[in-house]
Amino acid sequence: MSKRSLASYRSKRDFSASPEPYGRRRKAGKILAYCVQKHLASHLHYDFRLEHHGVLLSWAVPKGPSLRSADKRLARQVEDHPIEYGGFEGIIPSGYGAGIVMLWDRGTWEPLADDVDAALAQGELKFRLFGEKLKGEWVLVRVKGYGNGDARNWLLIKHRDEWSGDIDVAAEFPLSVKSGGDLEHILASEPEVWRSHQPARAKALRAKNAGARKSRRAPRKPARSR
Ligand code: MN
């Protein structure tokens, strides 16, 4: 099972009302994206995302990652997200996941297994992170279910290495790697997505993300060759 689908992600969202991207598949390159988004929704959690087969595998980590190798952080696997979601920081005004999203960490990752799908199926994925905050070796281990079990529960654990340590990384480094601000700052800074009341917000957001560094003009129809 190597095909990943965004159907679940899309089914939970109204893209005429949400600034979140609809999501397009892209061919996975050699460089794989990684990010953590701090998400204040009905409760605060950290969305841990790893690019795989053109989507972002996603786990919601209530307590956030820990650099202490003795800590086992519950990571509940959620629906795959589009790659471009990984750059998103802003406000989800309504619907599923409504709240504030902060880009808490970003970078790249590499699996320490030859076959990621097999590792996921076996319930143990070892990998290396090259983030701005999180680095070094980590593992996601599926929790053996109690009773009827729930295959979506995993543990996120830092391996002992030069990047592990007795640091409460979520508390000591709470700010965005994108804006440098906190959640209140994102809320107060009038995020551009909040302003875009066009019906096709997802499309506008994608265009904005693609052209953000090139132009300050309003998003237009993206060039076909891009
Ligand atoms: Mn979330």
PDB file of C-alpha atoms and ligand atoms in Angstrom:
ATOM      1  CA  MET A   1       0.000   0.000   0.000  1.00  0.00           C
ATOM      2  CA  SER A   2       2.115   2.868  -1.216  1.00  0.00           C
ATOM      3  CA  LYS A   3      -0.690   5.000  -2.620  1.00  0.00           C
ATOM      4  CA  ARG A   4      -1.594   7.794  -0.261  1.00  0.00           C
ATOM      5  CA  SER A   5      -4.792   9.744  -0.544  1.00  0.00           C
ATOM      6  CA  LEU A   6      -5.945  13.192   0.530  1.00  0.00           C
ATOM      7  CA  ALA A   7      -9.599  12.140   0.408  1.00  0.00           C
ATOM      8  CA  SER A   8      -9.967  12.112   4.182  1.00  0.00           C
ATOM      9  CA  TYR A   9      -8.231  15.477   4.524  1.00  0.00           C
ATOM     10  CA  ARG A  10     -10.522  16.990   1.900  1.00  0.00           C
ATOM     11  CA  SER A  11     -13.722  15.417   3.173  1.00  0.00           C
ATOM     12  CA  LYS A  12     -13.344  17.199   6.505  1.00  0.00           C
ATOM     13  CA  ARG A  13     -12.936  20.651   5.051  1.00  0.00           C
ATOM     14  CA  ASP A  14     -15.020  23.228   3.230  1.00  0.00           C
ATOM     15  CA  PHE A  15     -12.526  24.831   0.880  1.00  0.00           C
ATOM     16  CA  SER A  16     -14.893  27.654   0.048  1.00  0.00           C
ATOM     17  CA  ALA A  17     -14.664  28.696   3.703  1.00  0.00           C
ATOM     18  CA  SER A  18     -11.201  27.552   4.747  1.00  0.00           C
ATOM     19  CA  PRO A  19      -7.880  29.124   3.753  1.00  0.00           C
ATOM     20  CA  GLU A  20      -6.209  25.718   3.922  1.00  0.00           C
ATOM     21  CA  PRO A  21      -4.833  24.299   0.686  1.00  0.00           C
ATOM     22  CA  TYR A  22      -6.829  21.735  -1.231  1.00  0.00           C
ATOM     23  CA  GLY A  23      -3.692  19.846  -1.992  1.00  0.00           C
ATOM     24  CA  ARG A  24      -2.128  18.505  -5.122  1.00  0.00           C
ATOM     25  CA  ARG A  25       0.070  15.484  -5.358  1.00  0.00           C
ATOM     26  CA  ARG A  26       3.625  16.035  -6.317  1.00  0.00           C
ATOM     27  CA  LYS A  27       6.334  13.578  -7.083  1.00  0.00           C
ATOM     28  CA  ALA A  28       8.488  12.978  -4.065  1.00  0.00           C
ATOM     29  CA  GLY A  29      12.019  14.122  -4.677  1.00  0.00           C
ATOM     30  CA  LYS A  30      15.090  13.071  -2.827  1.00  0.00           C
ATOM     31  CA  ILE A  31      14.649  15.887  -0.351  1.00  0.00           C
ATOM     32  CA  LEU A  32      11.728  15.128   1.941  1.00  0.00           C
ATOM     33  CA  ALA A  33       9.987  17.901   3.807  1.00  0.00           C
ATOM     34  CA  TYR A  34       9.398  17.826   7.534  1.00  0.00           C
ATOM     35  CA  CYS A  35       7.513  20.248   9.726  1.00  0.00           C
ATOM     36  CA  VAL A  36       5.764  20.665  13.043  1.00  0.00           C
ATOM     37  CA  GLN A  37       2.764  22.976  13.256  1.00  0.00           C
ATOM     38  CA  LYS A  38       1.620  24.175  16.639  1.00  0.00           C
ATOM     39  CA  HIS A  39      -2.134  24.139  16.400  1.00  0.00           C
ATOM     40  CA  LEU A  40      -4.447  25.825  18.845  1.00  0.00           C
ATOM     41  CA  ALA A  41      -7.808  24.301  17.999  1.00  0.00           C
ATOM     42  CA  SER A  42     -10.222  22.794  20.516  1.00  0.00           C
ATOM     43  CA  HIS A  43      -7.030  21.964  22.387  1.00  0.00           C
ATOM     44  CA  LEU A  44      -3.376  22.843  21.836  1.00  0.00           C
ATOM     45  CA  HIS A  45      -1.312  20.212  20.060  1.00  0.00           C
ATOM     46  CA  TYR A  46       1.606  19.859  17.702  1.00  0.00           C
ATOM     47  CA  ASP A  47       1.101  18.399  14.235  1.00  0.00           C
ATOM     48  CA  PHE A  48       4.168  16.412  13.268  1.00  0.00           C
ATOM     49  CA  ARG A  49       4.446  15.910   9.515  1.00  0.00           C
ATOM     50  CA  LEU A  50       6.773  13.901   7.285  1.00  0.00           C
ATOM     51  CA  GLU A  51       6.679  13.975   3.499  1.00  0.00           C
ATOM     52  CA  HIS A  52       6.135  10.569   1.955  1.00  0.00           C
ATOM     53  CA  HIS A  53       4.876   9.649  -1.518  1.00  0.00           C
ATOM     54  CA  GLY A  54       3.815  13.194  -2.267  1.00  0.00           C
ATOM     55  CA  VAL A  55       1.805  13.884   0.878  1.00  0.00           C
ATOM     56  CA  LEU A  56       2.560  14.728   4.495  1.00  0.00           C
ATOM     57  CA  LEU A  57       2.119  11.820   6.894  1.00  0.00           C
ATOM     58  CA  SER A  58       0.692  13.476   9.988  1.00  0.00           C
ATOM     59  CA  TRP A  59       0.536  12.820  13.699  1.00  0.00           C
ATOM     60  CA  ALA A  60      -1.064  15.050  16.329  1.00  0.00           C
ATOM     61  CA  VAL A  61       1.190  15.211  19.380  1.00  0.00           C
ATOM     62  CA  PRO A  62      -0.700  16.695  22.359  1.00  0.00           C
ATOM     63  CA  LYS A  63       2.375  17.461  24.473  1.00  0.00           C
ATOM     64  CA  GLY A  64       4.673  18.223  21.583  1.00  0.00           C
ATOM     65  CA  PRO A  65       8.034  16.624  20.894  1.00  0.00           C
ATOM     66  CA  SER A  66      10.606  16.129  23.642  1.00  0.00           C
ATOM     67  CA  LEU A  67      14.386  16.075  23.395  1.00  0.00           C
ATOM     68  CA  ARG A  68      14.558  13.736  26.398  1.00  0.00           C
ATOM     69  CA  SER A  69      15.119  10.222  25.155  1.00  0.00           C
ATOM     70  CA  ALA A  70      13.221   8.876  28.181  1.00  0.00           C
ATOM     71  CA  ASP A  71      10.041  10.686  27.111  1.00  0.00           C
ATOM     72  CA  LYS A  72       7.479   8.888  24.995  1.00  0.00           C
ATOM     73  CA  ARG A  73       5.124  11.396  23.464  1.00  0.00           C
ATOM     74  CA  LEU A  74       1.746  10.151  22.328  1.00  0.00           C
ATOM     75  CA  ALA A  75       1.350  10.849  18.617  1.00  0.00           C
ATOM     76  CA  ARG A  76      -2.039  10.170  17.134  1.00  0.00           C
ATOM     77  CA  GLN A  77      -1.884   9.569  13.416  1.00  0.00           C
ATOM     78  CA  VAL A  78      -4.313  11.753  11.511  1.00  0.00           C
ATOM     79  CA  GLU A  79      -5.138  12.071   7.834  1.00  0.00           C
ATOM     80  CA  ASP A  80      -2.391  12.725   5.312  1.00  0.00           C
ATOM     81  CA  HIS A  81      -2.033  16.394   4.445  1.00  0.00           C
ATOM     82  CA  PRO A  82      -0.997  18.127   1.215  1.00  0.00           C
ATOM     83  CA  ILE A  83       2.665  19.032   0.904  1.00  0.00           C
ATOM     84  CA  GLU A  84       1.958  22.755   0.684  1.00  0.00           C
ATOM     85  CA  TYR A  85       0.168  22.629   4.020  1.00  0.00           C
ATOM     86  CA  GLY A  86       3.611  22.333   5.569  1.00  0.00           C
ATOM     87  CA  GLY A  87       4.336  25.986   4.894  1.00  0.00           C
ATOM     88  CA  PHE A  88       1.022  27.166   6.244  1.00  0.00           C
ATOM     89  CA  GLU A  89       0.793  29.515   9.176  1.00  0.00           C
ATOM     90  CA  GLY A  90      -2.342  31.416   9.913  1.00  0.00           C
ATOM     91  CA  ILE A  91      -5.902  31.083  10.945  1.00  0.00           C
ATOM     92  CA  ILE A  92      -8.489  28.475  10.095  1.00  0.00           C
ATOM     93  CA  PRO A  93     -11.630  30.529  10.641  1.00  0.00           C
ATOM     94  CA  SER A  94     -14.196  27.772  10.822  1.00  0.00           C
ATOM     95  CA  GLY A  95     -14.859  24.108  10.332  1.00  0.00           C
ATOM     96  CA  TYR A  96     -12.525  21.224  10.992  1.00  0.00           C
ATOM     97  CA  GLY A  97      -9.418  22.265  12.932  1.00  0.00           C
ATOM     98  CA  ALA A  98     -10.637  25.836  13.355  1.00  0.00           C
ATOM     99  CA  GLY A  99      -8.072  27.849  15.258  1.00  0.00           C
ATOM    100  CA  ILE A 100      -4.548  29.178  14.888  1.00  0.00           C
ATOM    101  CA  VAL A 101      -1.717  27.350  13.155  1.00  0.00           C
ATOM    102  CA  MET A 102       1.918  28.250  13.831  1.00  0.00           C
ATOM    103  CA  LEU A 103       4.831  26.844  11.862  1.00  0.00           C
ATOM    104  CA  TRP A 104       6.830  25.708  14.885  1.00  0.00           C
ATOM    105  CA  ASP A 105       9.594  23.827  13.073  1.00  0.00           C
ATOM    106  CA  ARG A 106      10.534  22.989   9.506  1.00  0.00           C
ATOM    107  CA  GLY A 107      13.261  21.318   7.566  1.00  0.00           C
ATOM    108  CA  THR A 108      13.851  17.957   5.977  1.00  0.00           C
ATOM    109  CA  TRP A 109      13.938  14.350   7.093  1.00  0.00           C
ATOM    110  CA  GLU A 110      15.387  11.069   5.964  1.00  0.00           C
ATOM    111  CA  PRO A 111      14.187   7.591   6.842  1.00  0.00           C
ATOM    112  CA  LEU A 112      16.642   5.196   8.428  1.00  0.00           C
ATOM    113  CA  ALA A 113      14.833   2.311   6.777  1.00  0.00           C
ATOM    114  CA  ASP A 114      14.991   1.358   3.105  1.00  0.00           C
ATOM    115  CA  ASP A 115      11.262   0.818   2.883  1.00  0.00           C
ATOM    116  CA  VAL A 116       9.172   3.423   4.672  1.00  0.00           C
ATOM    117  CA  ASP A 117       5.890   1.693   3.887  1.00  0.00           C
ATOM    118  CA  ALA A 118       7.132  -1.555   5.367  1.00  0.00           C
ATOM    119  CA  ALA A 119       8.407   0.277   8.436  1.00  0.00           C
ATOM    120  CA  LEU A 120       5.036   1.971   8.889  1.00  0.00           C
ATOM    121  CA  ALA A 121       3.229  -1.336   8.439  1.00  0.00           C
ATOM    122  CA  GLN A 122       5.489  -2.902  11.045  1.00  0.00           C
ATOM    123  CA  GLY A 123       4.793  -0.013  13.392  1.00  0.00           C
ATOM    124  CA  GLU A 124       8.318   1.326  13.819  1.00  0.00           C
ATOM    125  CA  LEU A 125       9.768   4.117  11.710  1.00  0.00           C
ATOM    126  CA  LYS A 126      13.257   5.371  12.519  1.00  0.00           C
ATOM    127  CA  PHE A 127      14.371   8.592  10.927  1.00  0.00           C
ATOM    128  CA  ARG A 128      16.664  11.576  11.102  1.00  0.00           C
ATOM    129  CA  LEU A 129      15.407  15.151  11.308  1.00  0.00           C
ATOM    130  CA  PHE A 130      17.107  18.224   9.925  1.00  0.00           C
ATOM    131  CA  GLY A 131      14.855  20.886  11.394  1.00  0.00           C
ATOM    132  CA  GLU A 132      15.588  24.282  12.864  1.00  0.00           C
ATOM    133  CA  LYS A 133      14.623  23.009  16.320  1.00  0.00           C
ATOM    134  CA  LEU A 134      14.507  19.231  16.084  1.00  0.00           C
ATOM    135  CA  LYS A 135      17.508  17.340  14.799  1.00  0.00           C
ATOM    136  CA  GLY A 136      19.106  13.953  15.031  1.00  0.00           C
ATOM    137  CA  GLU A 137      17.562  10.525  15.281  1.00  0.00           C
ATOM    138  CA  TRP A 138      13.967   9.844  16.241  1.00  0.00           C
ATOM    139  CA  VAL A 139      11.540   6.956  16.146  1.00  0.00           C
ATOM    140  CA  LEU A 140       7.792   6.613  15.809  1.00  0.00           C
ATOM    141  CA  VAL A 141       6.541   3.393  17.375  1.00  0.00           C
ATOM    142  CA  ARG A 142       2.977   2.222  17.078  1.00  0.00           C
ATOM    143  CA  VAL A 143       1.307   1.508  20.396  1.00  0.00           C
ATOM    144  CA  LYS A 144       0.085  -2.048  20.682  1.00  0.00           C
ATOM    145  CA  GLY A 145      -3.629  -1.764  21.076  1.00  0.00           C
ATOM    146  CA  TYR A 146      -5.525  -2.575  24.213  1.00  0.00           C
ATOM    147  CA  GLY A 147      -8.657  -4.589  23.607  1.00  0.00           C
ATOM    148  CA  ASN A 148      -9.777  -3.910  20.081  1.00  0.00           C
ATOM    149  CA  GLY A 149      -6.782  -1.662  19.654  1.00  0.00           C
ATOM    150  CA  ASP A 150      -6.329   1.592  17.813  1.00  0.00           C
ATOM    151  CA  ALA A 151      -3.640   1.528  15.149  1.00  0.00           C
ATOM    152  CA  ARG A 152      -3.561   5.313  15.058  1.00  0.00           C
ATOM    153  CA  ASN A 153      -1.748   5.685  18.375  1.00  0.00           C
ATOM    154  CA  TRP A 154       2.014   5.999  18.111  1.00  0.00           C
ATOM    155  CA  LEU A 155       4.794   7.207  20.375  1.00  0.00           C
ATOM    156  CA  LEU A 156       7.312   9.818  19.243  1.00  0.00           C
ATOM    157  CA  ILE A 157      10.669   9.238  20.918  1.00  0.00           C
ATOM    158  CA  LYS A 158      14.034  10.983  20.639  1.00  0.00           C
ATOM    159  CA  HIS A 159      16.980   8.668  20.330  1.00  0.00           C
ATOM    160  CA  ARG A 160      19.946   9.438  22.510  1.00  0.00           C
ATOM    161  CA  ASP A 161      22.480  11.355  20.442  1.00  0.00           C
ATOM    162  CA  GLU A 162      24.178  14.736  20.320  1.00  0.00           C
ATOM    163  CA  TRP A 163      20.784  16.384  19.691  1.00  0.00           C
ATOM    164  CA  SER A 164      18.995  14.838  22.665  1.00  0.00           C
ATOM    165  CA  GLY A 165      19.048  16.441  26.076  1.00  0.00           C
ATOM    166  CA  ASP A 166      17.171  17.630  29.107  1.00  0.00           C
ATOM    167  CA  ILE A 167      15.495  20.497  27.318  1.00  0.00           C
ATOM    168  CA  ASP A 168      11.792  21.248  27.271  1.00  0.00           C
ATOM    169  CA  VAL A 169      12.004  22.251  23.643  1.00  0.00           C
ATOM    170  CA  ALA A 170       8.328  23.179  23.236  1.00  0.00           C
ATOM    171  CA  ALA A 171       8.444  25.502  26.260  1.00  0.00           C
ATOM    172  CA  GLU A 172      11.889  26.958  25.708  1.00  0.00           C
ATOM    173  CA  PHE A 173      11.477  27.490  21.971  1.00  0.00           C
ATOM    174  CA  PRO A 174       7.787  28.318  21.650  1.00  0.00           C
ATOM    175  CA  LEU A 175       7.919  30.735  18.718  1.00  0.00           C
ATOM    176  CA  SER A 176       7.294  30.400  15.007  1.00  0.00           C
ATOM    177  CA  VAL A 177      10.162  29.608  12.648  1.00  0.00           C
ATOM    178  CA  LYS A 178       8.291  31.518   9.959  1.00  0.00           C
ATOM    179  CA  SER A 179       7.148  34.757  11.568  1.00  0.00           C
ATOM    180  CA  GLY A 180       9.148  34.640  14.774  1.00  0.00           C
ATOM    181  CA  GLY A 181       5.978  35.354  16.718  1.00  0.00           C
ATOM    182  CA  ASP A 182       3.733  33.488  19.108  1.00  0.00           C
ATOM    183  CA  LEU A 183       0.128  32.433  18.581  1.00  0.00           C
ATOM    184  CA  GLU A 184      -1.178  35.819  19.693  1.00  0.00           C
ATOM    185  CA  HIS A 185       1.169  37.511  17.261  1.00  0.00           C
ATOM    186  CA  ILE A 186      -0.205  35.413  14.404  1.00  0.00           C
ATOM    187  CA  LEU A 187      -3.712  36.277  15.485  1.00  0.00           C
ATOM    188  CA  ALA A 188      -2.917  39.980  15.801  1.00  0.00           C
ATOM    189  CA  SER A 189      -0.833  40.357  12.675  1.00  0.00           C
ATOM    190  CA  GLU A 190      -3.812  40.132  10.336  1.00  0.00           C
ATOM    191  CA  PRO A 191      -2.704  37.051   8.437  1.00  0.00           C
ATOM    192  CA  GLU A 192      -3.130  37.447   4.682  1.00  0.00           C
ATOM    193  CA  VAL A 193      -5.345  34.389   4.523  1.00  0.00           C
ATOM    194  CA  TRP A 194      -7.776  36.052   6.925  1.00  0.00           C
ATOM    195  CA  ARG A 195      -8.234  38.884   4.451  1.00  0.00           C
ATOM    196  CA  SER A 196      -8.854  36.749   1.387  1.00  0.00           C
ATOM    197  CA  HIS A 197     -12.598  36.405   1.161  1.00  0.00           C
ATOM    198  CA  GLN A 198     -12.621  35.035  -2.363  1.00  0.00           C
ATOM    199  CA  PRO A 199     -14.587  31.833  -2.755  1.00  0.00           C
ATOM    200  CA  ALA A 200     -11.536  29.928  -3.899  1.00  0.00           C
ATOM    201  CA  ARG A 201      -9.371  30.602  -0.914  1.00  0.00           C
ATOM    202  CA  ALA A 202      -7.441  27.398  -1.207  1.00  0.00           C
ATOM    203  CA  LYS A 203      -6.441  28.285  -4.741  1.00  0.00           C
ATOM    204  CA  ALA A 204      -5.481  31.790  -3.711  1.00  0.00           C
ATOM    205  CA  LEU A 205      -3.409  30.475  -0.851  1.00  0.00           C
ATOM    206  CA  ARG A 206      -1.545  28.097  -3.102  1.00  0.00           C
ATOM    207  CA  ALA A 207      -0.821  30.880  -5.548  1.00  0.00           C
ATOM    208  CA  LYS A 208       0.265  33.132  -2.708  1.00  0.00           C
ATOM    209  CA  ASN A 209       2.610  30.517  -1.327  1.00  0.00           C
ATOM    210  CA  ALA A 210       4.080  29.878  -4.744  1.00  0.00           C
ATOM    211  CA  GLY A 211       4.635  33.535  -5.501  1.00  0.00           C
ATOM    212  CA  ALA A 212       5.104  35.024  -2.066  1.00  0.00           C
ATOM    213  CA  ARG A 213       8.785  35.692  -2.477  1.00  0.00           C
ATOM    214  CA  LYS A 214       8.522  36.975  -6.003  1.00  0.00           C
ATOM    215  CA  SER A 215       5.658  39.383  -5.836  1.00  0.00           C
ATOM    216  CA  ARG A 216       3.482  41.266  -3.396  1.00  0.00           C
ATOM    217  CA  ARG A 217       0.661  41.519  -5.887  1.00  0.00           C
ATOM    218  CA  ALA A 218      -2.634  39.740  -5.454  1.00  0.00           C
ATOM    219  CA  PRO A 219      -2.497  36.092  -6.469  1.00  0.00           C
ATOM    220  CA  ARG A 220      -3.328  35.496 -10.098  1.00  0.00           C
ATOM    221  CA  LYS A 221      -3.795  32.429 -12.193  1.00  0.00           C
ATOM    222  CA  PRO A 222      -0.558  30.471 -11.815  1.00  0.00           C
ATOM    223  CA  ALA A 223       1.485  30.012 -14.962  1.00  0.00           C
ATOM    224  CA  ARG A 224       1.006  26.580 -16.448  1.00  0.00           C
ATOM    225  CA  SER A 225       4.692  25.927 -16.809  1.00  0.00           C
ATOM    226  CA  ARG A 226       5.295  26.455 -13.082  1.00  0.00           C
TER     227      ARG A 226
HETATM  228 MN    MN B   1      -3.998  19.797  14.162  1.00  0.00          MN
END
